[in-house]
Coordinates of C-alpha atoms in Angstrom, one line a residue:
M1365 CA 139.5 127.5 89.5
A1366 CA 139.3 127.5 85.7
M1367 CA 138.1 130.7 84.0
T1368 CA 134.7 130.8 82.3
P1369 CA 134.7 131.6 78.6
V1370 CA 133.6 135.1 79.2
Q1371 CA 136.4 135.6 81.7
A1372 CA 138.9 134.2 79.3
A1373 CA 137.6 136.4 76.5
R1374 CA 137.8 139.5 78.6
R1375 CA 141.4 138.6 79.4
E1376 CA 142.5 137.6 75.9
L1377 CA 140.5 139.9 73.6
T1378 CA 142.3 143.0 74.6
G1379 CA 141.4 144.9 71.4
F1380 CA 137.7 144.1 71.5
T1381 CA 135.7 147.3 71.4
G1382 CA 132.2 145.9 71.7
R1383 CA 130.7 144.1 74.8
L1384 CA 131.3 140.6 76.1
T1385 CA 128.4 139.1 78.0
G1386 CA 128.2 135.8 79.9
P1387 CA 125.7 134.0 82.2
E1388 CA 127.1 135.9 85.3
D1389 CA 126.0 139.3 83.8
S1390 CA 122.6 140.9 84.8
D1391 CA 121.6 141.5 81.2
Y1392 CA 122.4 138.0 80.0
P1393 CA 118.7 136.9 79.8
Q1394 CA 117.9 139.8 77.4
V1395 CA 121.2 139.4 75.5
R1396 CA 120.8 135.7 74.8
A1397 CA 117.1 135.9 73.8
V1398 CA 116.1 135.4 70.1
Y1399 CA 112.9 136.1 68.2
N1400 CA 111.5 132.6 68.6
A1401 CA 110.8 132.0 72.2
M1402 CA 110.6 128.2 71.6
I1403 CA 114.4 128.5 71.4
D1404 CA 116.0 128.5 74.9
K1405 CA 119.7 128.2 74.5
R1406 CA 122.4 129.3 76.9
P1407 CA 125.6 130.5 75.2
A1408 CA 128.8 130.7 77.3
L1409 CA 129.6 134.0 75.7
V1410 CA 127.8 136.6 73.6
A1411 CA 130.2 138.9 71.8
R1412 CA 128.3 142.0 70.7
C1413 CA 130.7 143.2 68.0
A1414 CA 131.2 146.9 67.2
G1415 CA 133.1 146.2 63.9
A1416 CA 134.7 143.7 61.7
G1417 CA 137.8 143.6 63.9
D1418 CA 135.7 142.5 66.8
V1419 CA 134.1 139.8 64.7
A1420 CA 137.5 138.5 63.7
Q1421 CA 138.6 138.4 67.4
A1422 CA 135.4 136.6 68.5
V1423 CA 135.6 134.0 65.6
G1424 CA 139.3 133.4 66.6
F1425 CA 138.4 133.0 70.2
A1426 CA 135.8 130.3 69.4
R1427 CA 138.1 128.6 67.0
D1428 CA 141.1 128.6 69.3
H1429 CA 139.1 127.4 72.3
D1430 CA 137.2 124.7 70.3
L1431 CA 133.8 126.2 71.2
P1432 CA 130.6 126.1 69.2
L1433 CA 130.1 129.3 67.2
A1434 CA 126.8 130.8 66.2
V1435 CA 126.3 134.1 64.3
R1436 CA 123.3 136.3 65.0
G1437 CA 122.1 139.2 63.0
G1438 CA 118.4 139.9 63.5
G1439 CA 117.9 136.8 65.5
H1440 CA 114.8 135.7 63.5
N1441 CA 116.0 132.2 62.5
G1442 CA 113.1 129.9 63.3
A1443 CA 115.4 127.0 64.2
G1444 CA 117.4 129.1 66.6
L1445 CA 120.5 128.8 64.5
G1446 CA 121.7 132.3 65.6
T1447 CA 122.5 131.0 69.1
C1448 CA 123.9 127.9 70.8
D1449 CA 124.5 126.1 74.1
A1450 CA 127.8 126.5 75.8
G1451 CA 129.5 128.3 72.9
V1452 CA 130.1 131.7 71.4
V1453 CA 127.5 133.9 69.8
V1454 CA 128.8 136.5 67.4
D1455 CA 126.1 139.2 67.8
L1456 CA 126.2 141.7 64.9
S1457 CA 123.3 143.8 66.2
P1458 CA 125.6 146.9 67.0
L1459 CA 126.7 147.0 63.3
K1460 CA 124.1 149.5 62.0
D1461 CA 125.7 151.6 59.3
I1462 CA 123.7 152.2 56.0
E1463 CA 125.0 154.3 53.1
V1464 CA 122.8 155.0 50.1
D1465 CA 124.4 156.3 46.9
P1466 CA 121.4 157.4 44.8
D1467 CA 123.6 158.4 41.9
A1468 CA 125.4 155.0 41.6
R1469 CA 122.2 153.4 42.8
T1470 CA 123.9 151.3 45.5
V1471 CA 123.4 150.8 49.2
R1472 CA 125.9 149.5 51.7
V1473 CA 124.3 147.8 54.7
A1474 CA 126.2 146.7 57.8
G1475 CA 125.6 143.1 59.0
G1476 CA 123.6 144.0 62.1
C1477 CA 120.8 146.0 60.3
V1478 CA 117.2 144.9 60.0
W1479 CA 115.2 145.4 56.9
G1480 CA 113.0 148.2 58.3
E1481 CA 116.1 150.3 58.7
V1482 CA 117.2 149.6 55.1
D1483 CA 113.7 150.3 53.8
R1484 CA 113.6 153.7 55.4
A1485 CA 117.0 154.7 54.1
T1486 CA 116.4 153.6 50.6
H1487 CA 112.8 154.9 50.4
A1488 CA 114.0 158.4 50.9
H1489 CA 115.6 158.1 47.4
G1490 CA 112.7 156.2 45.8
L1491 CA 114.6 152.9 46.0
A1492 CA 114.1 149.5 47.6
V1493 CA 116.0 146.2 47.9
P1494 CA 113.8 143.1 47.6
S1495 CA 113.5 141.5 51.0
G1496 CA 110.8 139.5 53.0
I1497 CA 107.5 140.5 54.6
V1498 CA 108.5 141.4 58.2
S1499 CA 110.7 144.4 58.6
T1500 CA 112.3 143.3 61.9
T1501 CA 114.0 140.5 60.1
G1502 CA 117.8 140.7 59.9
V1503 CA 119.4 141.6 56.6
G1504 CA 122.1 139.0 57.0
G1505 CA 120.1 135.9 57.6
L1506 CA 117.4 136.6 55.0
T1507 CA 120.0 137.6 52.3
L1508 CA 122.3 134.6 52.8
G1509 CA 119.4 132.2 52.5
G1510 CA 118.1 133.8 49.3
G1511 CA 115.5 136.3 50.2
I1512 CA 111.8 136.0 49.0
G1513 CA 109.0 138.4 49.7
H1514 CA 106.7 141.1 48.3
L1515 CA 109.0 142.2 45.4
T1516 CA 110.2 138.7 44.2
R1517 CA 108.1 138.6 41.0
A1518 CA 109.1 142.2 40.0
C1519 CA 112.6 142.4 41.2
G1520 CA 113.9 138.9 42.0
L1521 CA 115.4 137.5 45.1
T1522 CA 117.4 139.6 47.6
V1523 CA 120.6 137.8 46.5
D1524 CA 119.9 138.9 42.9
S1525 CA 120.5 142.5 44.1
L1526 CA 123.7 141.7 46.0
I1527 CA 126.8 143.0 44.3
E1528 CA 129.4 142.4 47.0
A1529 CA 130.0 141.4 50.6
E1530 CA 132.7 141.9 53.2
V1531 CA 133.3 138.6 55.0
V1532 CA 135.3 137.5 58.0
L1533 CA 136.5 133.9 57.4
A1534 CA 137.2 131.1 59.9
T1535 CA 140.9 132.1 59.9
G1536 CA 140.0 135.7 60.9
E1537 CA 141.0 137.0 57.5
R1538 CA 138.7 139.7 56.1
V1539 CA 137.9 139.5 52.4
R1540 CA 135.7 141.1 49.8
A1541 CA 133.5 138.7 47.8
A1542 CA 132.1 139.9 44.5
A1543 CA 132.0 138.9 40.8
D1544 CA 135.6 140.0 40.4
E1545 CA 137.1 138.9 43.7
H1546 CA 136.6 135.5 45.4
P1547 CA 133.8 134.8 42.8
D1548 CA 133.3 131.2 44.1
L1549 CA 132.6 132.6 47.6
F1550 CA 130.3 135.3 46.1
W1551 CA 128.4 132.5 44.3
A1552 CA 128.1 130.5 47.5
L1553 CA 126.9 133.4 49.7
R1554 CA 123.9 134.0 47.4
G1555 CA 121.7 131.3 49.0
G1556 CA 124.3 129.1 50.8
G1557 CA 123.5 130.6 54.2
G1558 CA 126.1 131.3 56.9
N1559 CA 128.3 128.4 56.0
F1560 CA 131.3 130.3 54.8
G1561 CA 132.0 133.2 57.2
V1562 CA 130.5 136.2 58.9
V1563 CA 129.3 138.9 56.5
T1564 CA 129.9 142.2 58.2
S1565 CA 128.8 144.4 55.2
F1566 CA 126.5 143.9 52.2
R1567 CA 126.3 146.1 49.1
F1568 CA 123.1 145.9 47.1
R1569 CA 121.8 147.5 43.8
P1570 CA 118.3 148.6 44.8
H1571 CA 115.4 149.0 42.4
E1572 CA 113.2 152.0 41.7
V1573 CA 110.3 151.4 44.1
R1574 CA 108.5 154.1 46.1
T1575 CA 104.7 153.6 46.2
V1576 CA 103.0 150.2 45.9
V1577 CA 99.4 149.2 45.7
A1578 CA 99.1 146.6 48.5
G1579 CA 96.9 145.0 51.0
P1580 CA 94.8 141.8 51.6
T1581 CA 91.8 140.2 50.1
F1582 CA 90.1 137.8 52.6
W1583 CA 87.5 135.1 51.9
P1584 CA 85.9 132.7 54.4
V1585 CA 88.1 129.7 55.2
E1586 CA 85.4 127.4 53.8
A1587 CA 86.1 128.9 50.4
G1588 CA 89.8 127.9 50.7
P1589 CA 89.8 125.1 48.1
E1590 CA 87.9 127.1 45.5
V1591 CA 90.1 130.2 46.0
L1592 CA 93.3 128.2 46.0
A1593 CA 92.4 126.5 42.8
A1594 CA 91.7 129.8 41.1
Y1595 CA 94.9 131.4 42.6
R1596 CA 97.0 128.4 41.3
D1597 CA 95.8 129.0 37.8
F1598 CA 96.0 132.8 38.0
I1599 CA 99.3 134.0 39.5
P1600 CA 101.8 132.3 37.1
H1601 CA 100.2 134.3 34.3
A1602 CA 99.8 137.6 36.2
P1603 CA 102.0 140.6 35.2
R1604 CA 105.4 140.6 37.0
E1605 CA 104.5 143.9 38.7
L1606 CA 101.9 142.0 40.7
N1607 CA 102.9 139.8 43.6
G1608 CA 100.4 138.0 45.8
F1609 CA 101.0 135.3 48.3
F1610 CA 98.2 132.9 49.3
L1611 CA 97.5 132.2 52.9
F1612 CA 95.4 130.5 55.5
G1613 CA 95.1 132.4 58.8
C1614 CA 92.9 134.5 61.0
V1615 CA 92.0 138.1 60.8
P1616 CA 94.2 140.0 63.4
P1617 CA 92.2 141.4 66.3
G1618 CA 92.9 145.1 65.8
P1619 CA 93.0 147.9 63.3
P1620 CA 92.8 148.3 60.3
F1621 CA 90.5 145.3 60.2
P1622 CA 86.8 145.6 60.9
A1623 CA 85.8 144.4 64.4
E1624 CA 83.2 141.9 63.0
L1625 CA 86.1 140.0 61.2
H1626 CA 88.5 139.9 64.2
L1627 CA 89.9 136.3 64.8
R1628 CA 87.7 134.9 62.0
K1629 CA 89.5 132.1 60.1
I1630 CA 90.1 133.0 56.5
C1631 CA 92.0 132.3 53.3
G1632 CA 93.4 135.2 51.5
V1633 CA 95.9 136.8 49.2
V1634 CA 98.3 139.6 50.3
W1635 CA 98.9 141.8 47.2
C1636 CA 101.8 144.0 46.2
W1637 CA 101.6 145.9 42.9
V1638 CA 104.9 147.6 42.2
G1639 CA 103.8 151.1 41.1
H1640 CA 101.2 153.8 42.1
D1641 CA 98.6 153.2 39.4
T1642 CA 95.6 151.8 41.3
D1643 CA 93.6 151.2 38.1
A1644 CA 96.4 149.1 36.6
A1645 CA 96.6 147.2 39.9
A1646 CA 92.9 146.6 39.9
R1647 CA 93.0 145.3 36.3
A1648 CA 95.8 142.9 37.2
M1649 CA 93.9 141.5 40.2
A1650 CA 90.5 141.3 38.5
P1651 CA 90.8 137.9 36.9
L1652 CA 91.2 136.2 40.3
L1653 CA 88.4 138.3 41.9
D1654 CA 86.1 137.6 39.0
S1655 CA 86.6 133.8 39.4
T1656 CA 86.1 133.5 43.1
P1657 CA 83.3 134.1 45.6
E1658 CA 82.6 137.6 47.0
P1659 CA 85.4 138.4 49.5
L1660 CA 84.8 139.3 53.1
L1661 CA 87.3 142.1 52.6
H1662 CA 89.2 143.6 49.7
G1663 CA 91.7 146.1 51.0
P1664 CA 94.5 147.0 48.5
G1665 CA 95.4 150.6 48.3
P1666 CA 98.4 152.9 47.6
M1667 CA 101.0 153.0 50.3
P1668 CA 104.8 153.6 50.8
H1669 CA 106.8 150.5 50.3
P1670 CA 108.1 150.6 53.9
A1671 CA 104.5 150.6 55.2
L1672 CA 103.8 147.3 53.5
Q1673 CA 107.1 145.8 54.7
S1674 CA 106.2 146.6 58.3
A1675 CA 102.5 145.7 58.1
F1676 CA 103.0 142.3 59.9
D1677 CA 105.4 143.6 62.6
A1678 CA 102.8 144.4 65.3
F1679 CA 101.1 141.0 65.0
Y1680 CA 104.4 139.0 65.2
P1681 CA 106.6 140.7 67.8
P1682 CA 109.6 138.9 69.4
G1683 CA 108.7 136.4 72.1
D1684 CA 106.1 134.2 70.4
Q1685 CA 106.5 130.4 70.1
W1686 CA 107.2 129.4 66.5
Y1687 CA 107.5 126.0 64.8
W1688 CA 108.1 126.0 61.0
R1689 CA 108.2 123.5 58.1
A1690 CA 108.5 124.4 54.4
D1691 CA 108.7 123.1 50.8
F1692 CA 109.1 124.3 47.3
V1693 CA 106.1 123.6 45.1
N1694 CA 105.8 123.3 41.3
D1695 CA 102.1 122.3 41.0
I1696 CA 99.1 122.1 43.3
P1697 CA 96.8 119.3 42.1
A1698 CA 93.3 118.7 43.3
D1699 CA 94.3 116.3 46.1
A1700 CA 96.8 118.8 47.5
I1701 CA 94.1 121.5 47.4
A1702 CA 91.8 119.4 49.4
L1703 CA 94.5 118.8 52.0
H1704 CA 95.3 122.5 52.2
G1705 CA 91.6 123.1 52.8
K1706 CA 91.5 120.6 55.6
F1707 CA 94.6 121.9 57.5
G1708 CA 93.8 125.5 56.8
A1709 CA 90.5 125.1 58.6
E1710 CA 92.3 123.5 61.6
L1711 CA 94.6 126.3 62.5
P1712 CA 95.6 125.7 66.1
T1713 CA 95.9 129.4 67.1
W1714 CA 95.0 132.7 65.5
K1715 CA 98.6 133.5 64.7
S1716 CA 99.3 130.2 63.0
T1717 CA 99.4 130.3 59.2
M1718 CA 100.3 128.8 55.9
H1719 CA 101.8 130.9 53.1
L1720 CA 102.4 130.1 49.4
Y1721 CA 105.0 132.7 48.1
P1722 CA 105.3 133.0 44.3
V1723 CA 109.0 132.5 43.3
D1724 CA 108.6 133.0 39.5
G1725 CA 108.8 136.2 37.5
A1726 CA 112.1 137.9 37.9
A1727 CA 113.3 135.1 40.1
H1728 CA 113.2 132.8 37.1
D1729 CA 115.5 135.0 35.0
R1730 CA 118.5 133.3 36.4
A1731 CA 119.4 129.6 35.9
P1732 CA 119.5 127.2 38.9
A1733 CA 123.3 127.1 38.8
D1734 CA 123.8 130.9 38.6
T1735 CA 123.6 131.3 42.4
A1736 CA 123.6 128.8 45.3
W1737 CA 119.8 129.2 45.6
S1738 CA 118.9 126.4 43.2
Y1739 CA 115.1 126.3 42.9
R1740 CA 114.8 128.8 40.1
D1741 CA 112.3 126.6 38.4
A1742 CA 109.9 126.4 41.4
Q1743 CA 106.5 128.1 41.2
W1744 CA 106.0 128.6 45.0
A1745 CA 107.7 128.4 48.3
S1746 CA 105.3 127.0 50.9
V1747 CA 105.7 127.5 54.7
Y1748 CA 103.6 126.1 57.5
A1749 CA 104.0 128.0 60.8
G1750 CA 102.5 127.3 64.2
V1751 CA 102.6 130.4 66.3
D1752 CA 101.4 131.5 69.7
P1753 CA 102.7 133.4 72.7
D1754 CA 101.8 130.6 75.2
P1755 CA 104.7 128.1 75.8
A1756 CA 102.1 125.6 77.0
G1757 CA 100.8 125.2 73.5
A1758 CA 104.2 124.5 71.9
G1759 CA 103.4 120.8 71.4
T1760 CA 100.1 121.6 69.6
L1761 CA 101.8 124.1 67.3
R1762 CA 104.5 121.5 66.4
Q1763 CA 102.0 118.7 65.8
W1764 CA 99.8 120.8 63.5
T1765 CA 102.8 122.1 61.5
V1766 CA 104.4 118.6 61.1
D1767 CA 101.1 117.0 60.2
Y1768 CA 100.4 119.7 57.6
F1769 CA 103.9 119.4 56.2
E1770 CA 103.9 115.6 56.0
A1771 CA 100.5 115.5 54.3
L1772 CA 101.6 118.0 51.6
H1773 CA 105.3 117.0 51.2
P1774 CA 104.5 114.3 48.6
F1775 CA 103.2 117.0 46.3
S1776 CA 106.4 119.1 46.7
A1777 CA 109.4 119.7 44.5
G1778 CA 111.5 117.9 47.1
G1779 CA 113.5 120.6 48.9
A1780 CA 112.7 123.7 50.9
Y1781 CA 113.8 127.4 51.3
V1782 CA 116.5 127.1 54.0
N1783 CA 115.3 130.3 55.8
M1784 CA 112.1 128.5 56.6
M1785 CA 113.4 125.2 57.8
M1786 CA 113.9 123.9 61.4
D1787 CA 117.0 121.8 62.3
E1788 CA 115.9 118.9 60.1
G1789 CA 119.1 117.1 59.2
Q1790 CA 121.6 116.8 56.4
E1791 CA 119.2 115.1 54.0
R1792 CA 116.9 118.1 54.0
V1793 CA 119.8 120.5 53.5
R1794 CA 121.0 118.5 50.5
A1795 CA 117.4 118.5 49.1
G1796 CA 117.3 122.3 49.5
Y1797 CA 120.4 122.8 47.3
R1798 CA 119.9 119.9 44.8
D1799 CA 122.7 119.9 42.2
N1800 CA 124.3 122.9 43.8
Y1801 CA 125.2 121.0 46.9
A1802 CA 128.4 119.5 45.5
R1803 CA 129.8 122.9 44.5
L1804 CA 128.8 124.4 47.8
A1805 CA 130.7 121.6 49.6
R1806 CA 133.8 122.4 47.5
V1807 CA 133.6 126.1 48.4
K1808 CA 133.0 125.2 52.0
A1809 CA 136.2 123.0 52.0
A1810 CA 138.2 126.0 50.6
Y1811 CA 137.0 128.6 53.0
D1812 CA 136.0 126.6 56.2
P1813 CA 137.6 123.2 55.9
Y1814 CA 137.1 122.4 59.6
N1815 CA 133.4 123.4 59.6
L1816 CA 133.7 126.1 62.3
F1817 CA 130.6 127.7 60.8
R1818 CA 128.3 124.7 61.4
I1819 CA 125.4 126.1 63.4
N1820 CA 123.3 126.7 60.3
Q1821 CA 121.7 124.7 57.6
N1822 CA 125.0 123.0 57.3
V1823 CA 126.9 122.2 54.2
L1824 CA 129.6 119.7 54.9
P1825 CA 133.1 120.4 53.5
A1826 CA 133.9 118.2 50.5

């Protein structure tokens, strides 16, 4: 009888120091699970790697046995691109080292860390690396896709703080990618996703961020078109220290929100002023508040940066059903505003949402060709997300998300942020990279000519 992949791996990977798990193991259901419960894939082998050497062995095993290979850090990828059917999952979650050097102002982060762990380590020194808005997100996936969130306008994308990466290539070779070593690979890693290898370690240059003035302002959902029009005109001219993303959603049914607002459909802005000066933050927000109706709630206040980063964690735990669509946006004309108002009022569940993230300010300081992340001229990144714990509602979530996306896509810049895409095909991947795609394809051909790393938003080798 032929050996299963996990049996073969246990026989062949004699130097593997982590844990090899297959369908016959009792903990397999937990080990194969990812954040989005809509993804139900059954890998033949999950290699939980204890170090870069383990990663190289697992990559080599998949390559030599011609098995599909997926790489999983935090497991948050909406499309489930951190797992696969009948293949090998390189699970980086045991790689948890974080080293902060406050004098050099650098932080080295192992590839299995999540952002909450990094936030706590850097915050102790009054520092922060720009990341996303949910602290359970993996460092690797968010970084390699670009990295947008609360600090984008003040500090840039996550990749703008990346200064080097340790990478395991398809050959098993381990290389350092930085401005002075494998510079083409370093360019590609900054937005090109997991196409080029497995990053086992990142080194970032964090920013001086300790306290922020942050929190939401909520208006009735019926005010959505009026508030969105005012927000559209306001945020591009706001000080860089002020970030605020627009949303449609529902008030979460728990503290710190007043009980009378629980589950009410709303539009809103989630603010982040980088600094501790509440008066300066209030002055920066005032032009929007003065030009919109009286809000249901205006809650910004001073808080540690990690508190803001983890504020959504409790409302979006692992195990929900998720379906995403996304686009970059340069302008939001009146017809688009009307459509946003329509779909925002039709949220299928209380967890479903639409976000418009500003990607200007410091993110515009680099040219589109400076990194693989090409949409340096976009004003916003939009995302439509249908979310609910109940698998029975998956079809409804998907339909609302797709309908919303298809209605607004004609008003988009053409492509989307790859971290917020589902598995939508090569045309959408090319649109996400625009003129940078050809260079990415050349780098791909140099470092992964046989496309071993293809379970991702895939760039085809030139």
